[in-house]
């Protein structure tokens, strides 16, 4: 009896912990804002260096609520990428979670999770990265219920620029613009207040430069030096004299910079904000020579490249460690768009560029499919990270100890659904799948893990760069949850059927109107307005498509009367490549059928492109023997 009670208690505790329902007692995530960014980055550097893998995840202001705008199982690499690109460009990144982890034995993983709170604050007042973005109300409400502090996000969130934005800024304004350089042109129309303000700054600068020059040639007493420091707002920047000039607006900053153009001394202006962006102060550093000025600029440039979230990104990139994600195409697109550069136009360009940044990528969803194909049922039961973890725990008993250092526990927010736990759960899932597939490092090192996972890592790169297109065969794509490859030319999309129809009803309708639909057709609803149809052979898809578009039995395979009745009711069909072009376009409606209609009405070459293959009319088609059917 006692043994039974203890067993039940152990099982219930393990059951809850396996499902992440008791994570606050065991796990914590270090929440990083501007106030504790410096120490957190220094800790992260050491942990990344000693880690075997780095799990990453992002949290944006939402995701597309429209079903067809999400990445679906019939999407190929190109359409998937454009959907991910659209989400990355429309929604704003709020959380960037980084979790370096390392193995300690076969069933223990030590993780160091950090959740960086971000906000695109335009601190330099240069118009970047102040873009507008979409918010999904349901997700924002959910974040608020879980204790997310939006005030802290706005005021304490870490601001950032991408590499491309920084490069553009440097090219446009020169090497010192990041620290407040001289404006390219002076203001043409100045008010009387502007002129008086500039004269006051010019007078102050003349006295300060004279004082700096005099102090460099003669030693002064402490009393005189202190009086000058107070009177002139004189400070020390490192070992160099520095003058602090207060400004109440960006306009005044530009006027100050214009005044500095009149002085020939080696001055270096430094601008900074108070964090809220309403006021600024400008510091001017006095250098003793041109060589000293260049040395100071090099130091400032080095500091700019090695601070803040840029330092985090550079640490991850330079480590060359394997990056672990889950269905990570959208996450990678978001990371690339926010921290690297604008997203390229095609998936091949994106993956080529991404490979140079993250050479080792591992998507746990692919690893999980491999486990499912070998052990259990298809992965359609696990559509997201949480569902995958629950499904795996239900099917297998895989004890795994995920250890987080004690210092991280005090940083967790309330409740098991605290912010930044996604990367931690991803680490937990990855460790379990590795145990299930019996994947282990041969020598316990990072290189040993790379060797053990060589067949699973980089699947995203291989699937994106091995698109096999030809005029006859079309593009070959591997569908999610399917062990076979399928040509996209075998897929068509239909709409115009009765709203509320199920996939079974649609299949019966198609079999009633056309004979080629009796040859192993699969139908699946995309949303309530549109469905995609998979034919065994691309020739069958073309025959059906031509008959539906013409509304007549030109192929000889259609059942004429039902076909004419249904096409009169509005049944429409298009090829897969039309869907792919739709995903590339900026056209999107709440349902796929309306999106197709709008795209077709605005596309000039749609009709010419959509009728490229002629299907000859056939008489007595029931007596014709097709060689492909033998």
Coordinates of C-alpha atoms in Angstrom, one line a residue:
X1 CA 0.0 0.0 0.0
X2 CA 2.8 2.4 1.0
X3 CA 4.8 1.4 -2.1
X4 CA 1.7 2.1 -4.3
X5 CA 1.2 5.5 -2.8
X6 CA 4.8 6.5 -3.2
X7 CA 4.8 5.2 -6.8
X8 CA 1.7 7.2 -7.6
X9 CA 3.2 10.3 -6.0
X10 CA 6.4 9.9 -8.0
X11 CA 4.4 9.3 -11.2
X12 CA 2.2 12.4 -10.7
X13 CA 5.2 14.6 -10.0
X14 CA 7.1 13.3 -13.0
X15 CA 4.0 13.6 -15.1
X16 CA 3.6 17.3 -14.3
X17 CA 7.3 18.1 -14.6
X18 CA 7.5 16.3 -17.9
X19 CA 4.7 18.6 -19.2
X20 CA 6.4 21.7 -18.0
X21 CA 3.7 22.3 -15.3
X22 CA 6.2 22.5 -12.4
X23 CA 8.9 24.4 -14.2
X24 CA 9.0 27.4 -11.8
X25 CA 10.3 25.1 -8.9
X26 CA 13.1 23.8 -11.0
X27 CA 13.8 26.2 -13.8
X28 CA 14.3 29.9 -14.2
X29 CA 15.2 32.2 -17.1
X30 CA 17.4 35.3 -16.7
X31 CA 15.4 38.3 -18.0
X32 CA 17.8 40.8 -19.6
X33 CA 16.9 44.4 -20.1
X34 CA 19.1 47.5 -20.5
X35 CA 19.8 47.8 -16.8
X36 CA 21.5 44.4 -16.5
X37 CA 22.6 43.9 -20.2
X38 CA 26.4 44.3 -19.6
X39 CA 26.9 41.7 -16.9
X40 CA 24.5 39.2 -18.6
X41 CA 26.4 39.4 -21.9
X42 CA 29.7 38.8 -20.2
X43 CA 28.2 35.7 -18.5
X44 CA 26.7 34.5 -21.8
X45 CA 30.0 34.7 -23.6
X46 CA 31.6 32.2 -21.2
X47 CA 28.6 29.8 -21.3
X48 CA 28.4 29.9 -25.1
X49 CA 32.1 29.1 -25.3
X50 CA 31.6 26.0 -23.2
X51 CA 28.3 24.9 -24.6
X52 CA 27.6 22.0 -27.1
X53 CA 24.6 23.6 -28.6
X54 CA 22.7 26.9 -28.6
X55 CA 18.8 26.9 -28.6
X56 CA 17.2 30.0 -29.9
X57 CA 13.6 31.2 -30.1
X58 CA 11.8 34.5 -30.7
X59 CA 8.6 36.1 -29.5
X60 CA 6.9 38.7 -31.8
X61 CA 3.9 40.8 -31.5
X62 CA 1.9 38.1 -33.3
X63 CA 1.6 35.7 -36.1
X64 CA -0.9 35.5 -39.0
X65 CA -4.3 34.5 -37.8
X66 CA -5.3 33.8 -41.4
X67 CA -4.8 30.0 -41.8
X68 CA -3.4 30.0 -45.3
X69 CA -0.7 32.6 -44.4
X70 CA 0.9 30.1 -42.0
X71 CA 3.4 27.6 -43.2
X72 CA 1.4 24.5 -44.2
X73 CA 2.3 20.9 -45.0
X74 CA 1.9 21.4 -48.8
X75 CA 4.2 24.5 -48.9
X76 CA 7.5 24.0 -50.7
X77 CA 10.7 25.9 -49.8
X78 CA 9.9 29.0 -51.8
X79 CA 6.3 29.5 -50.6
X80 CA 7.3 28.6 -47.0
X81 CA 10.1 31.2 -47.1
X82 CA 7.8 34.0 -48.4
X83 CA 5.3 33.3 -45.7
X84 CA 8.1 33.5 -43.1
X85 CA 9.5 36.6 -44.8
X86 CA 6.0 38.2 -44.6
X87 CA 5.7 37.5 -40.9
X88 CA 9.2 38.8 -40.2
X89 CA 8.5 42.0 -41.9
X90 CA 5.0 42.7 -40.5
X91 CA 5.4 41.8 -36.8
X92 CA 7.9 43.2 -34.3
X93 CA 10.4 41.2 -32.3
X94 CA 10.0 41.6 -28.5
X95 CA 11.9 38.6 -27.0
X96 CA 15.0 37.0 -28.2
X97 CA 15.8 33.9 -26.1
X98 CA 19.2 32.3 -26.2
X99 CA 19.9 29.1 -24.3
X100 CA 23.4 27.6 -24.5
X101 CA 23.4 24.1 -23.1
X102 CA 25.8 21.2 -22.7
X103 CA 25.5 17.5 -21.9
X104 CA 26.7 16.0 -18.7
X105 CA 26.4 12.3 -19.1
X106 CA 23.7 10.5 -21.1
X107 CA 20.6 11.8 -19.3
X108 CA 21.6 15.2 -18.0
X109 CA 21.7 18.6 -19.7
X110 CA 22.9 21.8 -18.1
X111 CA 21.2 24.9 -19.6
X112 CA 21.8 28.6 -19.3
X113 CA 18.6 30.4 -20.6
X114 CA 18.6 34.2 -21.3
X115 CA 15.6 36.1 -22.4
X116 CA 16.5 39.5 -24.0
X117 CA 13.7 42.1 -23.9
X118 CA 13.9 44.2 -27.1
X119 CA 12.3 47.4 -28.4
X120 CA 13.1 49.2 -31.6
X121 CA 13.9 52.6 -30.1
X122 CA 15.4 55.2 -32.4
X123 CA 18.0 56.5 -30.0
X124 CA 20.2 58.0 -32.7
X125 CA 17.3 60.0 -34.2
X126 CA 18.1 58.8 -37.7
X127 CA 14.8 57.2 -38.6
X128 CA 15.9 53.7 -37.9
X129 CA 14.6 51.3 -36.9
X130 CA 11.3 53.2 -36.2
X131 CA 9.0 51.1 -38.4
X132 CA 5.4 50.4 -37.8
X133 CA 4.3 46.8 -37.1
X134 CA 1.3 44.7 -36.7
X135 CA -0.1 43.3 -33.4
X136 CA -2.2 40.2 -32.9
X137 CA -4.7 41.1 -30.2
X138 CA -5.1 37.6 -28.9
X139 CA -1.4 37.1 -28.4
X140 CA -0.9 40.6 -26.8
X141 CA -3.8 39.8 -24.4
X142 CA -2.2 36.4 -23.6
X143 CA 1.2 38.1 -22.8
X144 CA -0.5 40.6 -20.5
X145 CA -2.3 37.8 -18.6
X146 CA 1.0 36.1 -18.1
X147 CA 2.5 39.1 -16.5
X148 CA 4.3 40.8 -19.4
X149 CA 5.2 44.4 -18.5
X150 CA 4.7 46.5 -21.6
X151 CA 6.0 49.7 -19.8
X152 CA 9.2 47.9 -19.0
X153 CA 9.4 46.8 -22.7
X154 CA 9.1 50.4 -23.9
X155 CA 11.4 52.0 -21.4
X156 CA 13.8 49.1 -20.5
X157 CA 13.8 47.1 -23.7
X158 CA 17.2 46.9 -25.5
X159 CA 17.4 49.0 -28.7
X160 CA 19.3 47.7 -31.7
X161 CA 20.1 48.1 -35.3
X162 CA 20.8 45.4 -37.9
X163 CA 24.2 45.1 -39.5
X164 CA 22.9 46.6 -42.8
X165 CA 21.3 49.6 -41.0
X166 CA 24.6 50.3 -39.2
X167 CA 26.5 50.1 -42.4
X168 CA 24.0 52.4 -44.2
X169 CA 24.3 54.8 -41.4
X170 CA 28.1 54.9 -41.5
X171 CA 28.1 55.3 -45.3
X172 CA 25.6 58.1 -45.2
X173 CA 27.0 60.2 -42.4
X174 CA 30.6 59.2 -42.2
X175 CA 32.5 57.2 -39.6
X176 CA 31.6 59.5 -36.7
X177 CA 27.9 59.8 -37.3
X178 CA 27.2 56.9 -34.9
X179 CA 28.5 59.2 -32.2
X180 CA 27.0 62.5 -33.4
X181 CA 28.9 63.8 -36.5
X182 CA 28.5 67.1 -38.3
X183 CA 25.4 67.5 -40.5
X184 CA 25.8 67.3 -44.2
X185 CA 24.3 70.7 -44.8
X186 CA 23.3 73.7 -42.6
X187 CA 19.8 74.8 -41.9
X188 CA 18.7 77.5 -44.5
X189 CA 16.0 79.1 -42.4
X190 CA 17.0 79.9 -38.9
X191 CA 14.9 81.7 -36.3
X192 CA 16.3 84.4 -34.1
X193 CA 16.3 81.9 -31.2
X194 CA 18.4 79.5 -33.3
X195 CA 21.0 82.3 -34.1
X196 CA 21.2 83.3 -30.5
X197 CA 21.6 79.7 -29.4
X198 CA 24.4 79.1 -31.9
X199 CA 26.3 82.3 -30.9
X200 CA 26.1 81.2 -27.2
X201 CA 27.5 77.8 -28.1
X202 CA 30.2 79.3 -30.3
X203 CA 31.3 81.6 -27.4
X204 CA 31.4 78.6 -25.0
X205 CA 33.4 76.5 -27.4
X206 CA 36.0 79.3 -28.0
X207 CA 36.7 79.6 -24.2
X208 CA 36.8 75.9 -23.7
X209 CA 39.2 75.2 -26.6
X210 CA 41.4 78.0 -25.3
X211 CA 41.3 76.6 -21.8
X212 CA 42.2 73.1 -23.1
X213 CA 45.1 74.4 -25.2
X214 CA 46.4 76.4 -22.3
X215 CA 46.2 73.5 -19.8
X216 CA 48.1 71.3 -22.2
X217 CA 51.0 73.7 -22.2
X218 CA 51.1 74.8 -18.6
X219 CA 50.3 73.2 -15.3
X220 CA 47.5 74.9 -13.4
X221 CA 46.5 74.7 -9.8
X222 CA 43.7 72.5 -8.6
X223 CA 41.5 75.5 -7.6
X224 CA 41.7 77.1 -11.1
X225 CA 41.1 73.8 -12.8
X226 CA 38.0 73.1 -10.6
X227 CA 36.6 76.5 -11.3
X228 CA 36.9 76.0 -15.0
X229 CA 35.4 72.5 -14.8
X230 CA 32.3 73.9 -13.0
X231 CA 32.0 77.0 -15.3
X232 CA 32.5 75.3 -18.6
X233 CA 30.8 71.9 -17.9
X234 CA 34.3 70.4 -18.4
X235 CA 34.7 66.7 -17.9
X236 CA 37.2 64.0 -18.6
X237 CA 36.6 61.3 -21.3
X238 CA 39.2 58.7 -20.5
X239 CA 42.3 60.9 -20.4
X240 CA 41.0 63.6 -22.8
X241 CA 39.2 66.8 -22.0
X242 CA 35.5 66.7 -22.7
X243 CA 32.8 69.4 -22.8
X244 CA 29.1 68.5 -22.0
X245 CA 26.5 70.6 -23.9
X246 CA 22.9 70.1 -23.0
X247 CA 20.2 70.2 -25.7
X248 CA 16.5 69.9 -25.4
X249 CA 15.8 68.6 -28.9
X250 CA 17.3 67.0 -31.8
X251 CA 17.1 70.3 -33.7
X252 CA 19.4 71.9 -31.1
X253 CA 21.8 69.0 -31.5
X254 CA 22.0 69.7 -35.2
X255 CA 22.6 73.4 -34.5
X256 CA 25.5 72.5 -32.1
X257 CA 27.0 70.2 -34.7
X258 CA 26.8 73.0 -37.3
X259 CA 28.7 75.3 -34.9
X260 CA 31.5 72.7 -34.5
X261 CA 32.1 72.8 -38.3
X262 CA 33.6 76.3 -37.9
X263 CA 36.4 75.0 -35.6
X264 CA 39.5 73.5 -37.1
X265 CA 40.6 71.7 -34.0
X266 CA 40.5 67.9 -33.7
X267 CA 37.1 67.7 -32.0
X268 CA 35.1 64.5 -31.7
X269 CA 31.3 64.9 -30.9
X270 CA 29.5 62.2 -29.0
X271 CA 25.7 62.1 -28.8
X272 CA 23.6 60.2 -26.3
X273 CA 20.0 60.1 -25.2
X274 CA 18.3 59.8 -21.8
X275 CA 16.6 56.5 -22.8
X276 CA 13.2 58.0 -23.3
X277 CA 14.2 60.0 -26.4
X278 CA 12.8 63.4 -25.4
X279 CA 16.1 65.0 -24.5
X280 CA 19.7 64.7 -25.6
X281 CA 23.1 65.9 -24.5
X282 CA 26.2 66.2 -26.7
X283 CA 29.7 65.8 -25.5
X284 CA 32.7 67.2 -27.4
X285 CA 36.1 65.5 -26.8
X286 CA 39.3 67.5 -27.4
X287 CA 42.1 65.5 -29.0
X288 CA 45.7 66.8 -29.2
X289 CA 46.4 65.7 -32.8
X290 CA 45.0 64.1 -35.9
X291 CA 46.6 60.8 -34.9
X292 CA 45.0 61.0 -31.5
X293 CA 41.6 61.7 -33.1
X294 CA 41.8 58.7 -35.3
X295 CA 42.8 56.5 -32.3
X296 CA 39.8 57.7 -30.4
X297 CA 37.4 57.0 -33.3
X298 CA 38.8 53.5 -33.6
X299 CA 38.2 52.9 -29.9
X300 CA 34.6 54.2 -30.2
X301 CA 33.9 52.0 -33.2
X302 CA 35.2 49.0 -31.4
X303 CA 32.9 49.8 -28.4
X304 CA 29.9 50.2 -30.7
X305 CA 30.5 46.8 -32.3
X306 CA 31.0 45.0 -29.0
X307 CA 28.1 46.2 -26.8
X308 CA 24.4 45.5 -26.5
X309 CA 22.5 42.9 -28.5
X310 CA 25.1 43.2 -31.3
X311 CA 27.6 41.6 -28.9
X312 CA 25.1 38.8 -28.2
X313 CA 24.6 38.1 -32.0
X314 CA 28.4 38.3 -32.7
X315 CA 29.1 35.9 -29.8
X316 CA 26.6 33.3 -31.2
X317 CA 27.9 33.7 -34.8
X318 CA 31.6 33.6 -33.8
X319 CA 31.1 30.5 -31.7
X320 CA 30.2 28.4 -34.8
X321 CA 28.1 26.2 -32.5
X322 CA 25.1 24.3 -33.7
X323 CA 21.9 26.4 -33.5
X324 CA 18.8 24.4 -32.4
X325 CA 15.3 25.5 -33.2
X326 CA 11.8 24.1 -33.8
X327 CA 10.1 24.8 -37.2
X328 CA 12.7 27.5 -37.2
X329 CA 12.3 29.0 -40.7
X330 CA 10.2 31.9 -39.4
X331 CA 12.4 32.4 -36.4
X332 CA 15.5 32.5 -38.6
X333 CA 13.9 35.0 -40.9
X334 CA 13.0 37.2 -38.0
X335 CA 16.6 37.0 -36.6
X336 CA 18.0 37.7 -40.0
X337 CA 15.7 40.6 -40.7
X338 CA 16.2 42.3 -37.3
X339 CA 19.9 41.7 -36.7
X340 CA 21.6 41.1 -40.1
X341 CA 20.0 42.7 -43.1
X342 CA 16.7 42.9 -45.1
X343 CA 15.5 39.5 -46.2
X344 CA 16.5 38.5 -49.8
X345 CA 14.0 38.0 -52.5
X346 CA 14.4 34.2 -52.9
X347 CA 14.9 31.3 -50.5
X348 CA 18.1 30.3 -52.2
X349 CA 19.7 33.7 -51.6
X350 CA 18.4 33.6 -48.0
X351 CA 19.8 30.2 -47.2
X352 CA 23.1 30.9 -48.9
X353 CA 23.6 34.0 -46.8
X354 CA 22.3 32.3 -43.7
X355 CA 24.7 29.4 -44.1
X356 CA 27.6 31.8 -43.9
X357 CA 26.3 33.1 -40.6
X358 CA 25.0 29.9 -39.0
X359 CA 26.8 27.0 -40.7
X360 CA 25.3 24.4 -38.4
X361 CA 21.5 24.4 -38.0
X362 CA 19.3 21.7 -36.5
X363 CA 15.5 21.8 -36.6
X364 CA 14.1 19.6 -33.9
X365 CA 10.9 19.1 -35.9
X366 CA 12.9 17.3 -38.6
X367 CA 14.6 15.2 -35.9
X368 CA 11.2 14.4 -34.4
X369 CA 9.9 13.3 -37.7
X370 CA 12.8 10.8 -38.0
X371 CA 11.9 9.5 -34.5
X372 CA 8.2 9.2 -35.4
X373 CA 9.0 7.4 -38.7
X374 CA 11.1 4.8 -36.9
X375 CA 9.1 4.4 -33.8
X376 CA 5.5 5.7 -33.8
X377 CA 2.7 7.3 -35.7
X378 CA 3.1 10.4 -38.1
X379 CA 4.0 13.8 -36.7
X380 CA 0.6 15.4 -37.6
X381 CA -0.3 15.0 -33.9
X382 CA 2.4 17.5 -32.9
X383 CA 1.9 20.8 -34.7
X384 CA 4.0 22.9 -32.2
X385 CA 6.6 22.6 -29.6
X386 CA 4.3 22.1 -26.6
X387 CA 2.2 19.5 -28.5
X388 CA 5.4 17.7 -29.6
X389 CA 6.7 17.5 -26.0
X390 CA 3.3 16.2 -24.7
X391 CA 3.0 13.7 -27.5
X392 CA 6.5 12.4 -26.9
X393 CA 6.0 12.1 -23.2
X394 CA 2.8 10.2 -23.7
X395 CA 4.3 7.6 -26.0
X396 CA 7.7 7.0 -24.3
X397 CA 9.2 7.0 -20.8
X398 CA 12.5 8.9 -21.4
X399 CA 13.8 10.3 -18.1
X400 CA 15.9 13.4 -18.7
X401 CA 17.3 15.7 -16.1
X402 CA 17.4 19.3 -17.3
X403 CA 19.5 21.4 -14.8
X404 CA 19.4 25.2 -14.6
X405 CA 21.9 26.9 -12.3
X406 CA 20.4 28.3 -9.1
X407 CA 21.2 31.9 -10.0
X408 CA 18.7 31.7 -12.9
X409 CA 15.7 30.7 -10.7
X410 CA 15.4 34.2 -9.1
X411 CA 14.9 35.7 -12.5
X412 CA 11.7 33.8 -13.5
X413 CA 8.4 35.5 -13.7
X414 CA 5.2 34.1 -12.2
X415 CA 3.7 30.9 -13.3
X416 CA 5.0 28.0 -15.5
X417 CA 4.2 30.0 -18.7
X418 CA 6.7 32.7 -17.8
X419 CA 8.3 34.5 -20.7
X420 CA 11.4 33.0 -22.3
X421 CA 10.7 29.4 -21.5
X422 CA 10.4 28.3 -25.2
X423 CA 14.1 27.8 -25.7
X424 CA 14.3 25.9 -22.4
X425 CA 11.5 23.6 -23.5
X426 CA 13.2 23.2 -26.9
X427 CA 16.4 22.1 -25.1
X428 CA 14.4 19.6 -23.1
X429 CA 12.7 18.2 -26.2
X430 CA 15.9 18.0 -28.1
X431 CA 17.6 16.0 -25.3
X432 CA 14.6 13.6 -25.2
X433 CA 14.6 13.0 -29.0
X434 CA 18.3 12.4 -28.9
X435 CA 17.8 9.7 -26.3
X436 CA 15.0 8.2 -28.3
X437 CA 17.1 8.0 -31.4
X438 CA 20.1 6.8 -29.4
X439 CA 22.2 9.8 -30.7
X440 CA 25.3 10.4 -28.5
X441 CA 28.7 12.0 -28.9
X442 CA 31.4 9.5 -29.5
X443 CA 33.9 11.4 -27.3
X444 CA 31.7 13.7 -25.3
X445 CA 32.9 16.8 -27.2
X446 CA 31.1 19.3 -29.5
X447 CA 32.8 17.8 -32.5
X448 CA 31.6 14.4 -31.5
X449 CA 28.0 15.7 -31.4
X450 CA 28.4 17.3 -34.8
X451 CA 29.5 13.9 -36.2
X452 CA 26.6 12.1 -34.5
X453 CA 24.1 14.6 -35.9
X454 CA 25.6 14.9 -39.4
X455 CA 22.6 13.2 -41.0
X456 CA 20.1 15.5 -39.3
X457 CA 21.8 18.9 -39.2
X458 CA 21.5 21.2 -42.2
X459 CA 18.3 19.7 -43.5
X460 CA 16.9 23.2 -44.0
X461 CA 19.9 24.0 -46.3
X462 CA 19.6 20.8 -48.2
X463 CA 15.9 21.2 -48.8
X464 CA 16.2 24.8 -49.9
X465 CA 19.1 24.4 -52.3
X466 CA 18.2 21.1 -53.9
X467 CA 15.1 22.3 -55.8
X468 CA 14.9 20.1 -58.8
X469 CA 13.1 21.9 -61.6
X470 CA 12.6 20.9 -65.2
X471 CA 10.1 21.6 -67.9
X472 CA 8.8 18.1 -67.9
X473 CA 8.9 17.1 -64.2
X474 CA 8.2 20.4 -62.3
X475 CA 9.5 21.0 -58.8
X476 CA 10.0 18.1 -56.5
X477 CA 9.0 18.9 -52.9
X478 CA 8.9 16.8 -49.7
X479 CA 5.6 17.4 -47.9
X480 CA 5.5 17.7 -44.1
X481 CA 4.4 14.5 -42.4
X482 CA 4.8 12.5 -45.7
X483 CA 7.6 10.1 -46.3
X484 CA 7.4 10.4 -50.1
X485 CA 8.3 13.1 -52.5
X486 CA 5.7 14.8 -54.7
X487 CA 5.9 17.1 -57.7
X488 CA 4.2 20.4 -57.2
X489 CA 2.7 19.9 -60.7
X490 CA 0.5 17.2 -59.2
X491 CA -1.2 19.8 -57.0
X492 CA -4.0 22.1 -57.8
X493 CA -6.2 24.4 -55.7
X494 CA -10.0 24.6 -56.1
X495 CA -12.6 27.0 -54.7
X496 CA -16.1 28.0 -55.4
X497 CA -17.7 25.0 -53.7
X498 CA -20.3 25.2 -50.9
X499 CA -19.0 26.7 -47.7
X500 CA -19.0 24.1 -44.9
X501 CA -18.1 21.2 -47.2
X502 CA -15.7 18.6 -45.7
X503 CA -12.7 17.0 -47.4
X504 CA -14.8 13.8 -47.8
X505 CA -17.7 15.7 -49.4
X506 CA -15.3 17.5 -51.8
X507 CA -13.7 14.2 -52.8
X508 CA -17.1 12.7 -53.6
X509 CA -18.0 15.8 -55.7
X510 CA -14.7 15.6 -57.7
X511 CA -15.2 11.9 -58.4
X512 CA -18.7 12.6 -59.6
X513 CA -17.6 15.2 -62.1
X514 CA -14.3 13.8 -63.5
X515 CA -12.9 10.3 -64.1
X516 CA -9.3 11.2 -63.3
X517 CA -10.4 12.0 -59.8
X518 CA -11.1 8.3 -59.3
X519 CA -7.4 7.5 -59.6
X520 CA -6.2 8.0 -56.0
X521 CA -6.9 11.7 -55.5
X522 CA -6.3 13.3 -52.0
X523 CA -8.3 16.4 -51.0
X524 CA -7.5 18.6 -48.0
X525 CA -9.1 21.9 -47.0
X526 CA -6.8 24.9 -46.6
X527 CA -9.6 27.0 -45.1
X528 CA -13.4 27.0 -45.4
X529 CA -13.1 28.6 -48.9
X530 CA -10.4 26.7 -50.6
X531 CA -8.9 23.2 -50.8
X532 CA -5.8 21.6 -52.4
X533 CA -6.1 18.5 -54.5
X534 CA -3.2 16.0 -54.9
X535 CA -3.2 13.8 -58.1
X536 CA -1.1 10.8 -58.6
X537 CA 0.3 12.2 -61.8
X538 CA 0.8 15.7 -63.1
X539 CA -1.0 14.8 -66.4
X540 CA -4.2 14.0 -64.4
X541 CA -3.9 17.4 -62.7
X542 CA -3.5 19.2 -66.1
X543 CA -6.5 17.3 -67.6
X544 CA -8.8 18.2 -64.7
X545 CA -7.5 21.8 -64.6
X546 CA -8.2 22.4 -68.3
X547 CA -11.7 21.0 -68.1
X548 CA -12.6 23.0 -65.0
X549 CA -11.2 26.3 -66.4
X550 CA -12.9 25.8 -69.8
X551 CA -16.1 24.5 -68.3
X552 CA -16.4 21.9 -70.9
X553 CA -15.3 18.3 -71.5
X554 CA -12.4 19.0 -73.9
X555 CA -10.4 16.1 -72.6
X556 CA -13.0 13.4 -72.9
X557 CA -12.5 12.4 -69.3
X558 CA -15.1 14.6 -67.6
X559 CA -18.6 13.6 -66.8
X560 CA -20.1 16.4 -68.9
X561 CA -23.4 17.2 -67.1
X562 CA -22.1 17.4 -63.5
X563 CA -19.1 19.3 -64.7
X564 CA -21.2 21.9 -66.5
X565 CA -23.5 22.3 -63.6
X566 CA -20.7 22.8 -61.1
X567 CA -18.6 25.2 -63.2
X568 CA -21.7 27.3 -63.7
X569 CA -22.0 27.5 -59.9
X570 CA -18.5 29.0 -59.8
X571 CA -16.0 26.1 -59.3
X572 CA -12.4 27.4 -60.0
X573 CA -9.0 25.8 -60.1
X574 CA -5.4 26.9 -60.5
X575 CA -2.0 25.4 -60.6
X576 CA 0.5 25.3 -57.7
X577 CA 2.8 27.9 -59.2
X578 CA -0.1 30.4 -59.1
X579 CA -0.3 29.8 -55.4
X580 CA 3.5 30.2 -55.1
X581 CA 3.3 33.5 -56.9
X582 CA 0.5 34.6 -54.6
X583 CA 2.7 33.8 -51.6
X584 CA 5.4 36.1 -53.1
X585 CA 2.9 38.9 -53.6
X586 CA 1.7 41.4 -51.0
X587 CA -1.9 40.4 -51.7
X588 CA -3.5 38.6 -48.8
X589 CA -7.1 38.4 -47.7
X590 CA -8.8 36.6 -44.8
X591 CA -9.4 33.5 -46.9
X592 CA -7.4 31.9 -49.8
X593 CA -10.3 32.0 -52.3
X594 CA -10.6 35.8 -52.1
X595 CA -6.8 36.1 -52.3
X596 CA -6.7 34.1 -55.5
X597 CA -9.5 36.2 -57.0
X598 CA -7.7 39.4 -56.3
X599 CA -4.4 38.1 -57.5
X600 CA -5.8 36.8 -60.7
X601 CA -7.6 40.1 -61.4
X602 CA -4.4 42.1 -60.9
X603 CA -2.0 39.7 -62.7
X604 CA -1.6 40.6 -66.4
X605 CA 0.1 37.4 -67.4
X606 CA -2.1 35.1 -65.4
X607 CA -4.4 33.9 -68.3
X608 CA -1.5 33.5 -70.7
X609 CA 0.5 31.5 -68.2
X610 CA -2.4 29.4 -67.0
X611 CA -3.2 28.0 -70.4
X612 CA 0.1 26.7 -71.7
X613 CA -0.7 23.1 -72.2
X614 CA -3.3 21.9 -74.6
X615 CA -5.1 18.6 -73.8
X616 CA -6.5 17.1 -77.0
X617 CA -10.2 16.1 -77.0
X618 CA -10.9 12.4 -76.8
X619 CA -13.8 10.3 -78.1
X620 CA -14.7 7.2 -76.3
X621 CA -12.1 7.8 -73.7
X622 CA -13.2 4.8 -71.7
X623 CA -11.7 2.5 -74.3
X624 CA -8.3 4.2 -74.3
X625 CA -5.4 2.5 -72.5
X626 CA -2.9 4.8 -71.0
X627 CA 0.8 3.5 -70.9
X628 CA 1.3 5.2 -67.5
X629 CA -1.5 3.1 -66.1
X630 CA 0.1 -0.3 -67.1

